[in-house]
Coordinates of C-alpha atoms in Angstrom, one line a residue:
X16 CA 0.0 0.0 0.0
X17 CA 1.6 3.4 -1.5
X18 CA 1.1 7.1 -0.1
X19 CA 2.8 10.1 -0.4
X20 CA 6.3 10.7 1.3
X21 CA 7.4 14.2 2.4
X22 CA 9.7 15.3 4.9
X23 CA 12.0 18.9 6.7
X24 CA 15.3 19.0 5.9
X25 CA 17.0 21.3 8.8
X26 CA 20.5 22.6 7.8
X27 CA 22.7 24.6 10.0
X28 CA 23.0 28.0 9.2
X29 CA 26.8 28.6 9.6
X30 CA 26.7 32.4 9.2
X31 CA 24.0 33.0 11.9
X32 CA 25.7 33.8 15.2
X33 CA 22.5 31.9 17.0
X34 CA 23.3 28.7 15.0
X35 CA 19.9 28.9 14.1
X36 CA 18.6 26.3 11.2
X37 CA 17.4 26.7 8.0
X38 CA 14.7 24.1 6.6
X39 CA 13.8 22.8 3.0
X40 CA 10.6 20.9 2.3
X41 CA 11.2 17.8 0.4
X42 CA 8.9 15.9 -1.6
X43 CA 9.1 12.1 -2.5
X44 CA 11.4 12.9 -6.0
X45 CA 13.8 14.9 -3.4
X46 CA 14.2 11.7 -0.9
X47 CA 14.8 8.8 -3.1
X48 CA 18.9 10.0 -2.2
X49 CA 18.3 9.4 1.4
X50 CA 16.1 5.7 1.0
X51 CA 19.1 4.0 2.9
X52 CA 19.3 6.4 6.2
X53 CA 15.4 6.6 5.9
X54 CA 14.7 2.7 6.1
X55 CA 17.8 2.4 8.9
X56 CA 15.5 4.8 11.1
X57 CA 12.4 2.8 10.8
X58 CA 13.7 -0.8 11.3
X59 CA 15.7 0.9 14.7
X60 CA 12.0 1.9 15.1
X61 CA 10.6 -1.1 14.6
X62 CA 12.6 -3.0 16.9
X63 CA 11.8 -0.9 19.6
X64 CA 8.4 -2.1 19.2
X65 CA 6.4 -4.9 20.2
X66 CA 6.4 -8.1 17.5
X67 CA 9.0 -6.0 15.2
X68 CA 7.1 -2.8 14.7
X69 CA 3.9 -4.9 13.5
X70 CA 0.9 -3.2 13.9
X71 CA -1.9 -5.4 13.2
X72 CA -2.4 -6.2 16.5
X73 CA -3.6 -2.2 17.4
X74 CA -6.4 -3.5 15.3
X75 CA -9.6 -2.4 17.2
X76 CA -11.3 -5.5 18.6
X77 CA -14.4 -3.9 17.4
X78 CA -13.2 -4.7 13.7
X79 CA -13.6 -8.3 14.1
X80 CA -13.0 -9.6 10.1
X81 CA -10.4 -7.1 10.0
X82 CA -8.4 -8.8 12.9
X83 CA -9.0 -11.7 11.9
X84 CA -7.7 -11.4 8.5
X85 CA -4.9 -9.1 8.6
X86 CA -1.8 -10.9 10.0
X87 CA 0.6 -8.0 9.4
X88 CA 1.3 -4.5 8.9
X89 CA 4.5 -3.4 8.1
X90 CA 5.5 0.6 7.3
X91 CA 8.6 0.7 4.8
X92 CA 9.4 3.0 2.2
X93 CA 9.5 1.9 -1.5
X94 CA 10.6 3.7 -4.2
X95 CA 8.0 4.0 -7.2
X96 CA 7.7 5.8 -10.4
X97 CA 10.8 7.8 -9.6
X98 CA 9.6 9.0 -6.2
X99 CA 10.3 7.7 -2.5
X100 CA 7.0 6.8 -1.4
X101 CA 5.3 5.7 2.5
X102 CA 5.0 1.5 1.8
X103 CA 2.6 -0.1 4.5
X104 CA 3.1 -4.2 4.2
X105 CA 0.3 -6.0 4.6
X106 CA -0.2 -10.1 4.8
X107 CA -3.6 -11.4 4.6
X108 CA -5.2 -14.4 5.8
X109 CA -8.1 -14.4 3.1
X110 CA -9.2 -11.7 0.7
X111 CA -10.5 -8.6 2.7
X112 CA -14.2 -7.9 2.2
X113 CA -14.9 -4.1 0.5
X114 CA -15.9 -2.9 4.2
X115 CA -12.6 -4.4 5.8
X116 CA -10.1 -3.2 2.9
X117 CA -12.0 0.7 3.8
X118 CA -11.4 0.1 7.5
X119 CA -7.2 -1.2 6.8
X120 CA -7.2 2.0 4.7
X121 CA -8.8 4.3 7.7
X122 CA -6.3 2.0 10.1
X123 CA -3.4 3.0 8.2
X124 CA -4.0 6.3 7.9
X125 CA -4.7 7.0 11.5
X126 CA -1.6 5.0 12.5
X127 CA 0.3 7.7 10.0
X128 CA -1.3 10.9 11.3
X129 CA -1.8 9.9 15.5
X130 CA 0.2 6.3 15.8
X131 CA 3.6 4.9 14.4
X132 CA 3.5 8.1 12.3
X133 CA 3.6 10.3 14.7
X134 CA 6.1 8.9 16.9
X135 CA 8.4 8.6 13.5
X136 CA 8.3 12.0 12.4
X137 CA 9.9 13.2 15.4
X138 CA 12.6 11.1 15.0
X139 CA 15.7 12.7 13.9
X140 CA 17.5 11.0 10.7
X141 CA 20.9 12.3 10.9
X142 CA 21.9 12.6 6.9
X143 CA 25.3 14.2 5.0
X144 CA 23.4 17.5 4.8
X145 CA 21.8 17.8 7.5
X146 CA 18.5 16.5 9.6
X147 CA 15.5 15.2 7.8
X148 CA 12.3 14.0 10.0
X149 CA 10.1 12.3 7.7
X150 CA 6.3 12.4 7.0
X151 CA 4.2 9.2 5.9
X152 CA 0.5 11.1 6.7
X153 CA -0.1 14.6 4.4
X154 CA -2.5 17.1 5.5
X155 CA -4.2 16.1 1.7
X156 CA -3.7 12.3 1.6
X157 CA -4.7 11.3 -1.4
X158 CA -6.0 8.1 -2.2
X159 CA -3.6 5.4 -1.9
X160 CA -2.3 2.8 -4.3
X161 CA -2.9 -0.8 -3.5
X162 CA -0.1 -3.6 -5.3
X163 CA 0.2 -7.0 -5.4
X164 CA 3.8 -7.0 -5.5
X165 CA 6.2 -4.6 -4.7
X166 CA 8.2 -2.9 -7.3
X167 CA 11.0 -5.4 -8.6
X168 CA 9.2 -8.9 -7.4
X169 CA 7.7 -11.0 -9.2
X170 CA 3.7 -11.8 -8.9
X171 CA 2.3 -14.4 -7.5
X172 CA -1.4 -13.9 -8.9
X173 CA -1.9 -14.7 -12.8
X174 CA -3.6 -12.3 -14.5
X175 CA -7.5 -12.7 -15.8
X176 CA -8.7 -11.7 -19.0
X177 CA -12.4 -11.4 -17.6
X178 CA -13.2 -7.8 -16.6
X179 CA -15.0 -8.0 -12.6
X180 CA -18.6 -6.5 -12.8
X181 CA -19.3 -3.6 -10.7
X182 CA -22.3 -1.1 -10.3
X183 CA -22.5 2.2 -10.5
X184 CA -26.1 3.3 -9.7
X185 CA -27.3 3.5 -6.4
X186 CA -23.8 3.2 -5.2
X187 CA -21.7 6.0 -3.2
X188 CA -20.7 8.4 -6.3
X189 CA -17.5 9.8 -4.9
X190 CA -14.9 9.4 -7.0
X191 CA -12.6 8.3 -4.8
X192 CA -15.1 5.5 -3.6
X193 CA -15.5 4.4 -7.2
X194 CA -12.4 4.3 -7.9
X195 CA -11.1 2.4 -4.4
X196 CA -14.1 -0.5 -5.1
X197 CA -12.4 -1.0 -8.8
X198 CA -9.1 -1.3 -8.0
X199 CA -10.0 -4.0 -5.0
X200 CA -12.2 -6.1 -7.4
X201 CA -9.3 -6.3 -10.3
X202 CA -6.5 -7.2 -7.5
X203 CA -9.0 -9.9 -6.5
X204 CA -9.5 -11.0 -10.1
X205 CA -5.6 -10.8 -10.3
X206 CA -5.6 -7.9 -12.5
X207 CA -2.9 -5.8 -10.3
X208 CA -1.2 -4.1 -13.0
X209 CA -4.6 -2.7 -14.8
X210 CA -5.4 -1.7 -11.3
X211 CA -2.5 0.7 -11.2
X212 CA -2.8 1.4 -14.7
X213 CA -5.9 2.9 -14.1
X214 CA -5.4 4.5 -10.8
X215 CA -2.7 6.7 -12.6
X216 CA -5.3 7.6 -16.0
X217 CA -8.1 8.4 -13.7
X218 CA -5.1 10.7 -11.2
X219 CA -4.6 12.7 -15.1
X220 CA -8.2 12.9 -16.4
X221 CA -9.7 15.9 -14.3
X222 CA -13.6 15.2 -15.2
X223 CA -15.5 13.2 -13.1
X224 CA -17.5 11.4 -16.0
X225 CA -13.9 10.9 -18.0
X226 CA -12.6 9.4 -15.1
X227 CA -16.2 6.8 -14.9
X228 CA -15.4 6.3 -18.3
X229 CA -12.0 5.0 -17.9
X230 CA -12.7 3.4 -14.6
X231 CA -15.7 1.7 -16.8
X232 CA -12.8 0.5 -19.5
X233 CA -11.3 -1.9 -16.4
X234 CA -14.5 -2.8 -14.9
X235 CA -18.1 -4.0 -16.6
X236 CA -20.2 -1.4 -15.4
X237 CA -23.3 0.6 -16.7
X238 CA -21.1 2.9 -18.5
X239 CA -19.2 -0.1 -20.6
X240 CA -19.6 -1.0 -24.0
X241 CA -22.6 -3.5 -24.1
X242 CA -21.9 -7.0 -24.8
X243 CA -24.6 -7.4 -27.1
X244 CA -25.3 -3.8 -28.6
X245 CA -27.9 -1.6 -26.8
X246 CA -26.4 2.3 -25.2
X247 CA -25.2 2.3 -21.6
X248 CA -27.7 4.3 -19.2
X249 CA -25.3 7.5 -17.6
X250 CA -25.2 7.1 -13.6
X251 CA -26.8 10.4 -11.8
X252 CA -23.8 12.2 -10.1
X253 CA -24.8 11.5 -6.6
X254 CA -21.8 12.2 -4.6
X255 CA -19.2 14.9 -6.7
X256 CA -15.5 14.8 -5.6
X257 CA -14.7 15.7 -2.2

């Protein structure tokens, strides 16, 4: 699971008399350099930790299929399309239903912004340049991207040709709903690659009925081509992007 990386840099200021610091934002293009230092800081974190730093067991015992299911959760960083990115490892017992994969997604993200994120970002990375503390939740989170595999291994899941079926009507219309309930039903058809494939043309398109459409190329939907002639009904707009 892959989310935005960002992080301070704080260099000394050797012409201030107060020794004061000077600090430079960095995004995830501007840490891929510092991957090594980064990951040293959060395996010494995770040792520190109860069961290596894994933190499915915080799992609220009200989330029963979640805790049930989830054996694992790892934070790493991965790098990914030319940028260092926040890389939560997760090892399932089964397949998650659509309700638990939204409640791992809302447990992740809490653990970034008020958990093992929080406690990490104060941490200070000593690099060449200077001191970085590093940021796995963003004030603007966006949505984040689900793999099979990590980047460089190989996958385990054989791809299937058959698109899943998926509806749009009468469903939540957020965009970022839509899109999250694809991308689980193609990695659960094994189609982990389209998944991202489509995840980034949706990211680019910047219209809420393009992005249906494109969504509707990876999925069978009400807005796909029919399988036997006929014109695809157009979903009311029920929920716009948030």
């Amino acid at each position: 699971m892959i989310t935005e990386l960002t992080a301070e840099l704080a260099v000394e200021d050797m012409d201030s008399e107060y020794g004061e610091d000077d600090y430079a934002e960095l995004d995830g293009h501007d840490l891929t350099d510092y991957e090594p230092s980064i990951r040293e800081y959060i395996e010494r974190e995770k040792e520190s930790l109860d069961d290596g730093g894994n933190l499915a067991p915080y799992i609220d015992e009200s989330l029963l299929g979640l805790r049930e299911n989830v054996l694992r959760i790892e934070p790493d960083v991965v790098a990914y399309e030319g940028k260092l990115c926040g890389c939560a490892i997760v090892e399932l017992k089964q397949e998650l239903s659509e309700r638990d994969w939204n409640s791992l997604l809302d447990y992740i993200s809490g653990q970034y912004s008020d958990g093992w994120g929080e406690g990490f970002e104060q941490r200070d990375i000593p690099v060449a340049d200077g001191i970085l503390n590093v940021h796995f939740w963003q004030p603007d989170q966006r949505y984040p991207i689900v793999l099979d595999t990590l980047p460089g291994q190989t996958p385990t899941v054989s791809q299937q040709a058959q698109k899943p079926r998926m509806k749009l009507i009468g469903k939540d219309g957020n965009i970022f709903s839509v899109l999250g309930r694809a991308s689980r039903l193609l990695r659960q058809n094994g189609q982990g690659k389209q998944a991202e494939e489509m995840f980034r043309r949706v990211q680019d398109s910047g219209d809420y009925y393009k992005a249906l459409g494109i969504i509707s190329e990876y999925v069978q939907t009400e807005l796909s081509a029919p399988e036997k002639g006929g014109a695809a009904p157009r979903p009311k707009r029920d929920q716009q992007e948030r």
